Amino acid sequence: MNLKLYKPLCIFDLETTGTNVGKDRIVEICILKINPDSSRESKTWRVNPEIAIPKECSEIHGICDEDIKDAPTFREIAPKIVEMISGADLGGFNSNRFDVPLLAEELLRADFDFDLSKFKLVDAQTIYHKKEPRNLGAAYQFYCGKTLENAHSAEADVLATFEVLDAQVGKYDDLPKDVNALSEFSFHNKNADLAGLIGFNDKNIEVFNFGKYKGQGVKDVFKKDLGYYGWLQNADFPLYTKKVFTKIQLSSKF
């Protein structure tokens, strides 16, 4: 083992009902506890979140409401989790931004104190991004074998970006060469607006990606709650998003 440990390190991962740290819940937690002598133990718990698991989340982690209906609640397993992480440090992948904050929320809801000062936090994703930068200069070196001179000057960045894109198409046999297909490939998720606040469901209908109507069709919501459209237009949303809302609202009249 390359790591030097002076106290146990608990690497953990959460599967959840979503990505809102304040509102979403854990549906599965796995903790791998590595001790300074290199011995280790691993525990995995399925958890009944006591709220419905959205379909899009089930499609990612494969856990649906039926799978956890008889599982213990987080409050019931919290003592075992506290026992396992007590006296240890915590690690994960994107854990500083998501897993640790959500675990803290769940423990506090279950009336267990979580004192951040008692833990050292190690995030493998942060280390990865710092050691293997994912910026234009790194891409230019990787794909083109060149050093980007005058980085952050518009002309240099534009020329380098074209060379990177052209090299990517040449490097990957399964990457499409035409712009239409490349455009589809360029998005992790297809959205109706640039901010990602309006998505599409499996029927290609615009749905809310946020708020009290999350997952519901935008057009249907405007038909039953026109006041919500008015609130959206007066709220602090990007102008392009408001433009899309307006287009959908106008179409809902027909």
Short mmCIF file of N, CA and C in Angstrom, two decimals, residues 6-77:
data_model
loop_
_atom_site.label_atom_id
_atom_site.label_comp_id
_atom_site.label_asym_id
_atom_site.label_seq_id
_atom_site.Cartn_x
_atom_site.Cartn_y
_atom_site.Cartn_z
N TYR A 6 -1.94 6.92 9.64
CA TYR A 6 -1.67 6.98 11.08
C TYR A 6 -2.96 6.73 11.88
N LYS A 7 -4.06 6.72 11.17
CA LYS A 7 -5.36 6.36 11.74
C LYS A 7 -6.18 5.76 10.60
N PRO A 8 -7.26 5.07 10.89
CA PRO A 8 -8.04 4.46 9.81
C PRO A 8 -8.55 5.49 8.80
N LEU A 9 -8.70 5.05 7.57
CA LEU A 9 -9.27 5.88 6.50
C LEU A 9 -10.51 5.18 5.98
N CYS A 10 -11.65 5.86 6.03
CA CYS A 10 -12.91 5.30 5.53
C CYS A 10 -13.22 5.91 4.16
N ILE A 11 -13.05 5.10 3.14
CA ILE A 11 -13.46 5.50 1.79
C ILE A 11 -14.92 5.12 1.63
N PHE A 12 -15.75 6.08 1.25
CA PHE A 12 -17.17 5.74 1.14
C PHE A 12 -17.80 6.36 -0.10
N ASP A 13 -18.93 5.77 -0.47
CA ASP A 13 -19.68 6.26 -1.63
C ASP A 13 -21.16 6.15 -1.34
N LEU A 14 -21.91 7.11 -1.86
CA LEU A 14 -23.36 7.14 -1.66
C LEU A 14 -24.10 7.01 -2.98
N GLU A 15 -25.19 6.26 -2.97
CA GLU A 15 -26.19 6.34 -4.04
C GLU A 15 -27.39 7.01 -3.41
N THR A 16 -28.01 7.93 -4.15
CA THR A 16 -28.98 8.81 -3.53
C THR A 16 -30.23 9.01 -4.40
N THR A 17 -31.16 9.79 -3.84
CA THR A 17 -32.38 10.14 -4.57
C THR A 17 -32.17 11.35 -5.47
N GLY A 18 -30.98 11.93 -5.45
CA GLY A 18 -30.70 13.11 -6.26
C GLY A 18 -29.43 13.79 -5.78
N THR A 19 -29.22 15.01 -6.25
CA THR A 19 -27.97 15.71 -5.97
C THR A 19 -28.14 16.95 -5.09
N ASN A 20 -29.33 17.15 -4.56
CA ASN A 20 -29.58 18.29 -3.67
C ASN A 20 -29.21 17.87 -2.25
N VAL A 21 -28.09 18.39 -1.75
CA VAL A 21 -27.58 17.97 -0.45
C VAL A 21 -28.59 18.24 0.66
N GLY A 22 -29.34 19.32 0.55
CA GLY A 22 -30.28 19.68 1.60
C GLY A 22 -31.56 18.86 1.61
N LYS A 23 -31.94 18.31 0.45
CA LYS A 23 -33.25 17.65 0.35
C LYS A 23 -33.17 16.16 0.04
N ASP A 24 -32.15 15.73 -0.69
CA ASP A 24 -32.12 14.34 -1.13
C ASP A 24 -31.61 13.40 -0.04
N ARG A 25 -31.83 12.11 -0.26
CA ARG A 25 -31.57 11.10 0.76
C ARG A 25 -30.71 9.97 0.21
N ILE A 26 -30.08 9.26 1.13
CA ILE A 26 -29.24 8.13 0.77
C ILE A 26 -30.10 6.88 0.55
N VAL A 27 -29.79 6.13 -0.52
CA VAL A 27 -30.46 4.85 -0.75
C VAL A 27 -29.47 3.68 -0.65
N GLU A 28 -28.18 3.99 -0.71
CA GLU A 28 -27.16 2.96 -0.49
C GLU A 28 -25.88 3.65 -0.05
N ILE A 29 -25.20 3.02 0.90
CA ILE A 29 -23.90 3.54 1.34
C ILE A 29 -22.95 2.37 1.51
N CYS A 30 -21.76 2.53 0.99
CA CYS A 30 -20.70 1.54 1.17
C CYS A 30 -19.51 2.24 1.80
N ILE A 31 -18.94 1.62 2.83
CA ILE A 31 -17.76 2.16 3.50
C ILE A 31 -16.67 1.09 3.51
N LEU A 32 -15.52 1.45 2.99
CA LEU A 32 -14.34 0.60 3.06
C LEU A 32 -13.39 1.23 4.07
N LYS A 33 -13.16 0.53 5.17
CA LYS A 33 -12.30 1.05 6.23
C LYS A 33 -10.93 0.40 6.13
N ILE A 34 -9.91 1.22 5.87
CA ILE A 34 -8.54 0.73 5.76
C ILE A 34 -7.79 1.17 7.01
N ASN A 35 -7.16 0.21 7.67
CA ASN A 35 -6.43 0.49 8.90
C ASN A 35 -4.94 0.71 8.61
N PRO A 36 -4.22 1.35 9.53
CA PRO A 36 -2.80 1.60 9.31
C PRO A 36 -1.96 0.35 9.05
N ASP A 37 -2.42 -0.82 9.55
CA ASP A 37 -1.69 -2.06 9.31
C ASP A 37 -2.09 -2.72 7.99
N SER A 38 -2.86 -2.00 7.16
CA SER A 38 -3.34 -2.44 5.84
C SER A 38 -4.51 -3.40 5.90
N SER A 39 -4.95 -3.79 7.08
CA SER A 39 -6.16 -4.61 7.16
C SER A 39 -7.35 -3.74 6.81
N ARG A 40 -8.41 -4.37 6.37
CA ARG A 40 -9.57 -3.60 5.94
C ARG A 40 -10.86 -4.34 6.18
N GLU A 41 -11.93 -3.58 6.26
CA GLU A 41 -13.28 -4.14 6.35
C GLU A 41 -14.21 -3.28 5.51
N SER A 42 -15.23 -3.93 4.97
CA SER A 42 -16.17 -3.22 4.09
C SER A 42 -17.60 -3.54 4.50
N LYS A 43 -18.43 -2.52 4.51
CA LYS A 43 -19.85 -2.69 4.83
C LYS A 43 -20.69 -1.92 3.80
N THR A 44 -21.76 -2.53 3.38
CA THR A 44 -22.70 -1.90 2.46
C THR A 44 -24.10 -2.01 3.03
N TRP A 45 -24.82 -0.90 3.02
CA TRP A 45 -26.20 -0.90 3.49
C TRP A 45 -27.11 -0.32 2.41
N ARG A 46 -28.20 -1.01 2.12
CA ARG A 46 -29.31 -0.41 1.38
C ARG A 46 -30.16 0.35 2.38
N VAL A 47 -30.70 1.49 1.96
CA VAL A 47 -31.41 2.36 2.89
C VAL A 47 -32.77 2.76 2.31
N ASN A 48 -33.79 2.69 3.14
CA ASN A 48 -35.10 3.22 2.74
C ASN A 48 -35.08 4.74 2.96
N PRO A 49 -35.10 5.53 1.88
CA PRO A 49 -34.97 6.99 2.05
C PRO A 49 -36.23 7.67 2.55
N GLU A 50 -37.32 6.92 2.60
CA GLU A 50 -38.61 7.43 3.06
C GLU A 50 -39.19 8.49 2.12
N ILE A 51 -38.60 8.62 0.95
CA ILE A 51 -39.17 9.41 -0.14
C ILE A 51 -39.00 8.62 -1.42
N ALA A 52 -39.74 8.98 -2.45
CA ALA A 52 -39.66 8.25 -3.71
C ALA A 52 -38.32 8.51 -4.40
N ILE A 53 -37.81 7.49 -5.07
CA ILE A 53 -36.59 7.63 -5.86
C ILE A 53 -36.99 8.03 -7.27
N PRO A 54 -36.56 9.16 -7.77
CA PRO A 54 -36.90 9.57 -9.14
C PRO A 54 -36.41 8.55 -10.16
N LYS A 55 -37.17 8.39 -11.22
CA LYS A 55 -36.84 7.41 -12.25
C LYS A 55 -35.45 7.63 -12.82
N GLU A 56 -35.08 8.91 -13.05
CA GLU A 56 -33.79 9.19 -13.66
C GLU A 56 -32.63 8.78 -12.75
N CYS A 57 -32.86 8.81 -11.43
CA CYS A 57 -31.82 8.36 -10.50
C CYS A 57 -31.74 6.84 -10.48
N SER A 58 -32.91 6.19 -10.51
CA SER A 58 -32.91 4.72 -10.55
C SER A 58 -32.20 4.21 -11.79
N GLU A 59 -32.34 4.93 -12.90
CA GLU A 59 -31.68 4.51 -14.13
C GLU A 59 -30.17 4.59 -14.02
N ILE A 60 -29.67 5.44 -13.13
CA ILE A 60 -28.23 5.59 -12.94
C ILE A 60 -27.68 4.51 -12.01
N HIS A 61 -28.29 4.36 -10.83
CA HIS A 61 -27.72 3.42 -9.86
C HIS A 61 -28.47 2.08 -9.78
N GLY A 62 -29.58 1.94 -10.49
CA GLY A 62 -30.25 0.65 -10.55
C GLY A 62 -31.08 0.30 -9.33
N ILE A 63 -31.30 1.26 -8.44
CA ILE A 63 -32.09 1.00 -7.22
C ILE A 63 -33.42 1.71 -7.35
N CYS A 64 -34.51 0.97 -7.22
CA CYS A 64 -35.85 1.56 -7.31
C CYS A 64 -36.57 1.41 -5.97
N ASP A 65 -37.74 2.02 -5.88
CA ASP A 65 -38.49 2.02 -4.62
C ASP A 65 -38.75 0.60 -4.11
N GLU A 66 -39.09 -0.31 -5.01
CA GLU A 66 -39.40 -1.69 -4.61
C GLU A 66 -38.19 -2.36 -3.96
N ASP A 67 -37.00 -2.01 -4.42
CA ASP A 67 -35.78 -2.66 -3.91
C ASP A 67 -35.49 -2.32 -2.45
N ILE A 68 -35.95 -1.16 -1.99
CA ILE A 68 -35.57 -0.72 -0.65
C ILE A 68 -36.77 -0.52 0.28
N LYS A 69 -37.94 -1.01 -0.14
CA LYS A 69 -39.14 -0.78 0.68
C LYS A 69 -39.04 -1.45 2.05
N ASP A 70 -38.29 -2.56 2.15
CA ASP A 70 -38.13 -3.25 3.43
C ASP A 70 -36.77 -3.00 4.06
N ALA A 71 -35.98 -2.10 3.47
CA ALA A 71 -34.65 -1.79 4.00
C ALA A 71 -34.79 -0.88 5.23
N PRO A 72 -33.79 -0.88 6.11
CA PRO A 72 -33.85 0.02 7.26
C PRO A 72 -33.75 1.48 6.83
N THR A 73 -34.27 2.36 7.65
CA THR A 73 -34.11 3.79 7.39
C THR A 73 -32.69 4.20 7.79
N PHE A 74 -32.31 5.39 7.38
CA PHE A 74 -30.98 5.86 7.74
C PHE A 74 -30.85 5.99 9.26
N ARG A 75 -31.90 6.45 9.91
CA ARG A 75 -31.87 6.59 11.36
C ARG A 75 -31.54 5.26 12.04
N GLU A 76 -32.03 4.17 11.46
CA GLU A 76 -31.80 2.86 12.06
C GLU A 76 -30.36 2.38 11.89
N ILE A 77 -29.71 2.74 10.79
CA ILE A 77 -28.34 2.27 10.57
C ILE A 77 -27.30 3.31 11.01
#
